[in-house]
Short mmCIF file of C-alpha atoms in Angstrom, two decimals:
data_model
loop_
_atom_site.label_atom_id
_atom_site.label_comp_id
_atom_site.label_asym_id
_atom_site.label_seq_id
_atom_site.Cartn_x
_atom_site.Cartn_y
_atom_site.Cartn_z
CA UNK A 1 -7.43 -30.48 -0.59
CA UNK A 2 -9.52 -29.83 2.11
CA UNK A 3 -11.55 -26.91 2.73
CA UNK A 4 -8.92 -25.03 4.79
CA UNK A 5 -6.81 -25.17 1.82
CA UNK A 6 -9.46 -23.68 -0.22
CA UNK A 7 -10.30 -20.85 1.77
CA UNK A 8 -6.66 -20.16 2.67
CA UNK A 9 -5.97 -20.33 -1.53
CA UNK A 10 -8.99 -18.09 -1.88
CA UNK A 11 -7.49 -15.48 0.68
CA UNK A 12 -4.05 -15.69 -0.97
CA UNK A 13 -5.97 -14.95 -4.60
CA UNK A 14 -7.93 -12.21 -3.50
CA UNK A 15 -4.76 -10.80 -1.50
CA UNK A 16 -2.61 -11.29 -4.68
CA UNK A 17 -5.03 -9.75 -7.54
CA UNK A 18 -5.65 -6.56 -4.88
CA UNK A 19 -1.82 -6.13 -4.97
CA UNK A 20 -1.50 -6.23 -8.62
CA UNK A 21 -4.72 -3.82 -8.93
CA UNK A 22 -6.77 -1.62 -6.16
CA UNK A 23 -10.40 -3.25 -6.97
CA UNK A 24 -9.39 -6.31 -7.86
CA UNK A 25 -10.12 -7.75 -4.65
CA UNK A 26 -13.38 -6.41 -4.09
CA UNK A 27 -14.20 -7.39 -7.40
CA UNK A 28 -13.48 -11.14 -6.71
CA UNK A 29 -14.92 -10.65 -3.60
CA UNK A 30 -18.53 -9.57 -5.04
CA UNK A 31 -18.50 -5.76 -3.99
CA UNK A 32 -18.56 -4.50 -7.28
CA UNK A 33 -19.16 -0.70 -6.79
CA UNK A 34 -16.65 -0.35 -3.95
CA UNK A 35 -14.22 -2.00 -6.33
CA UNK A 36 -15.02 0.17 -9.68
CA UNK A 37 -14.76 2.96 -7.17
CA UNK A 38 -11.18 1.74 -6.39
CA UNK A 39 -10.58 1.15 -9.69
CA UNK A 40 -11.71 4.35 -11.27
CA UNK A 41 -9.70 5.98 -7.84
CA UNK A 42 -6.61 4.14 -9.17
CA UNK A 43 -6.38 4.97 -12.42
CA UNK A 44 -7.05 8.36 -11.81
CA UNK A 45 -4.03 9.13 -9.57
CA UNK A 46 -2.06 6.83 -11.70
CA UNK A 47 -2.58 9.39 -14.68
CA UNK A 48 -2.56 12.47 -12.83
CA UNK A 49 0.39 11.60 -10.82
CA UNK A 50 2.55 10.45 -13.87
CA UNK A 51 2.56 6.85 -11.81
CA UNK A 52 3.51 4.93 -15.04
CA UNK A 53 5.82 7.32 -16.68
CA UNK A 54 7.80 7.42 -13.36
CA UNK A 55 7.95 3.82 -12.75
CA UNK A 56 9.33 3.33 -16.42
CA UNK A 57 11.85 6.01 -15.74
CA UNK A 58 13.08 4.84 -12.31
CA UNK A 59 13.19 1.06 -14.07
CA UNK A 60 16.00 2.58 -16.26
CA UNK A 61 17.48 4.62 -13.01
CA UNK A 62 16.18 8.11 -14.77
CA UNK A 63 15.70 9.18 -11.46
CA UNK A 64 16.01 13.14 -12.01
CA UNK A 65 13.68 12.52 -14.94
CA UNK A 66 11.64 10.64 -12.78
CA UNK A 67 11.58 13.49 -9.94
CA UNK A 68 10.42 15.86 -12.79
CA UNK A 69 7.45 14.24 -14.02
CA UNK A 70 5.96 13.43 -10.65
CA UNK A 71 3.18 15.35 -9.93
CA UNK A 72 3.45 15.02 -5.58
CA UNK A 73 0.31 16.38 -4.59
CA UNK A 74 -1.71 13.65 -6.98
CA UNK A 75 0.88 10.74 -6.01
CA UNK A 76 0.52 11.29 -2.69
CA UNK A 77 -2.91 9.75 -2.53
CA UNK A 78 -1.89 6.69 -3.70
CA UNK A 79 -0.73 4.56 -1.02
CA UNK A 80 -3.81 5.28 0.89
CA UNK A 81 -6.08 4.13 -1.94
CA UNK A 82 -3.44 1.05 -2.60
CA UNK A 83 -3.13 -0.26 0.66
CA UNK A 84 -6.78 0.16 1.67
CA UNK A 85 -7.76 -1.65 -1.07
CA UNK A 86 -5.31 -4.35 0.37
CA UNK A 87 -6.44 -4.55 3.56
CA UNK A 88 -10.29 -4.23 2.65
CA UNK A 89 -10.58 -7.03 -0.18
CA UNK A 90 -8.40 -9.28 2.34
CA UNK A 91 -10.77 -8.69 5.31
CA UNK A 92 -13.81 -9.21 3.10
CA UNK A 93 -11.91 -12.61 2.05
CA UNK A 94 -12.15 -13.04 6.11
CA UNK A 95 -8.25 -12.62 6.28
CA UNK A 96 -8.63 -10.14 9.36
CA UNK A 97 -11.66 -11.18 11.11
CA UNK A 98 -11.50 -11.54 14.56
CA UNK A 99 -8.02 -10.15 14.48
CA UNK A 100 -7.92 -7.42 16.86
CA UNK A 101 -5.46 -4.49 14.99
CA UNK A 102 -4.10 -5.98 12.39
CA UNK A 103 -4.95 -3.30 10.17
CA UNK A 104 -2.03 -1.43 11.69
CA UNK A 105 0.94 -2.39 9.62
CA UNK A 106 -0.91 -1.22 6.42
CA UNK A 107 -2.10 1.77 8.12
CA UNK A 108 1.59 2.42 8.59
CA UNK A 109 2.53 1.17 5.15
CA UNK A 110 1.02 3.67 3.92
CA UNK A 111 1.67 6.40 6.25
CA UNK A 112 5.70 5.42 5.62
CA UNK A 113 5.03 5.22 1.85
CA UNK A 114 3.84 8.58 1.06
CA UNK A 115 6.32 10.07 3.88
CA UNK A 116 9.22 8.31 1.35
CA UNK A 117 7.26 9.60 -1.55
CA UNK A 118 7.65 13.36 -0.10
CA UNK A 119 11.33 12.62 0.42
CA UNK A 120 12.23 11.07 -2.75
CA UNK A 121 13.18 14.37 -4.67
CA UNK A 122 16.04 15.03 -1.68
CA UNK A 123 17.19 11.54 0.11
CA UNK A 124 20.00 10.25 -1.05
CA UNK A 125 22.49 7.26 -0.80
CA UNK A 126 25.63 7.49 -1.29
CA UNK A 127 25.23 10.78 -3.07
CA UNK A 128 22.86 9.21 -5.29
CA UNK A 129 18.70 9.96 -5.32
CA UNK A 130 16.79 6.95 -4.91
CA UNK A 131 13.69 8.79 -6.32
CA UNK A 132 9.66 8.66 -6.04
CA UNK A 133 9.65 5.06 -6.72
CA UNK A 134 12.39 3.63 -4.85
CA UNK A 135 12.60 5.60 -1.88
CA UNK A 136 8.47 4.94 -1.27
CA UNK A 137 9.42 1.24 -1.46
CA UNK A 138 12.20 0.97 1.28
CA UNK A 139 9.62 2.89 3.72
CA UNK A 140 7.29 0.10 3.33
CA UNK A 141 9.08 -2.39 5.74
CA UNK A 142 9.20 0.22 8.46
CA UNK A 143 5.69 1.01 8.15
CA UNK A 144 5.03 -2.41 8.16
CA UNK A 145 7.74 -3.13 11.18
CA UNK A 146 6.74 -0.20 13.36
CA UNK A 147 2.39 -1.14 12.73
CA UNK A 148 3.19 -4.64 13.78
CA UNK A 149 5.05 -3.21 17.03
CA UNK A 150 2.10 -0.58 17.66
CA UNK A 151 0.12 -3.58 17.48
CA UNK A 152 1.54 -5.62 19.52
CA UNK A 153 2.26 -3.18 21.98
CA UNK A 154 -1.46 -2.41 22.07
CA UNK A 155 -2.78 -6.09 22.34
CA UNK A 156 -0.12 -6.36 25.19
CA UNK A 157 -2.16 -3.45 26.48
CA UNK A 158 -5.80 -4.39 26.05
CA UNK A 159 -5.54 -8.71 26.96
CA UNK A 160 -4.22 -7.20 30.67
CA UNK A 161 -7.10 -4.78 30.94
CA UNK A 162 -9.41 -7.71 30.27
CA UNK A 163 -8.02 -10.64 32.58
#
């Protein structure tokens, strides 16, 4: 493999462990107290917030159970703290360097995640509640859709202003 490969695999790893953890990625990436920060930032909206319990209940579609233990006003900073941690470990791995906005779509992530989150305990589908988990999740691809078109739109925007 050459050393493209490498670095690409070692932006992929750090990308991957951030998603499965916030801190991870700093970790890996050598910024240790920003990623116990992260960490200790994590786990303590997890527990206050009920994060596990909820997840286990929507995972067996207990989704009135799951609307009961969630605790909104801890939850609600979790998307921030989840999808900075994203974008920071990545752009420490030098996976948005030189890449003018593309912090944008996980800006909106999370702005579209916690909106869903808010929602969850009154949305429904087909007369059914899709709940604090679910509904959170089907936000994400609009916040991702509609940061990517802000982004575009603005790069549109700024290359005209410098030719």
């Amino acid at each position: 493999m050459g050393t493209g490969s490498s670095e690409k695999s070692r932006k992929l790893e750090v990308l991957l462990w951030s998603i499965a953890f916030p801190g991870f990625g700093q970790l890996l990436n050598g910024k240790y107290l920003k990623g116990i920060v992260l960490m200790i930032l994590e786990i303590l909206v997890n527990v206050m917030g009920n994060f596990n319990k909820i997840i286990i209940l929507s995972f067996h579609f207990k989704i009135e159970d799951a609307i009961a233990e969630t605790n909104y006003e801890w939850l609600m900073f979790y998307p921030c703290i989840y999808f900075f941690a994203i974008w920071d470990a990545y752009k420490d791995a030098s996976g948005g360097r030189g890449k003018t906005f593309s912090y944008l779509p996980l800006v909106f992530s999370a702005y579209f995640v916690t909106i869903g989150l808010v929602l969850s305990s009154e949305i429904t589908f087909f007369g059914y509640l899709i709940g604090p988990i679910w509904l959170p999740i089907l936000f994400l691809p609009v916040g991702l859709g509609i940061g990517g078109i802000i982004r575009t739109m603005l790069l549109k925007k700024y290359s005209k202003h410098n030719i």
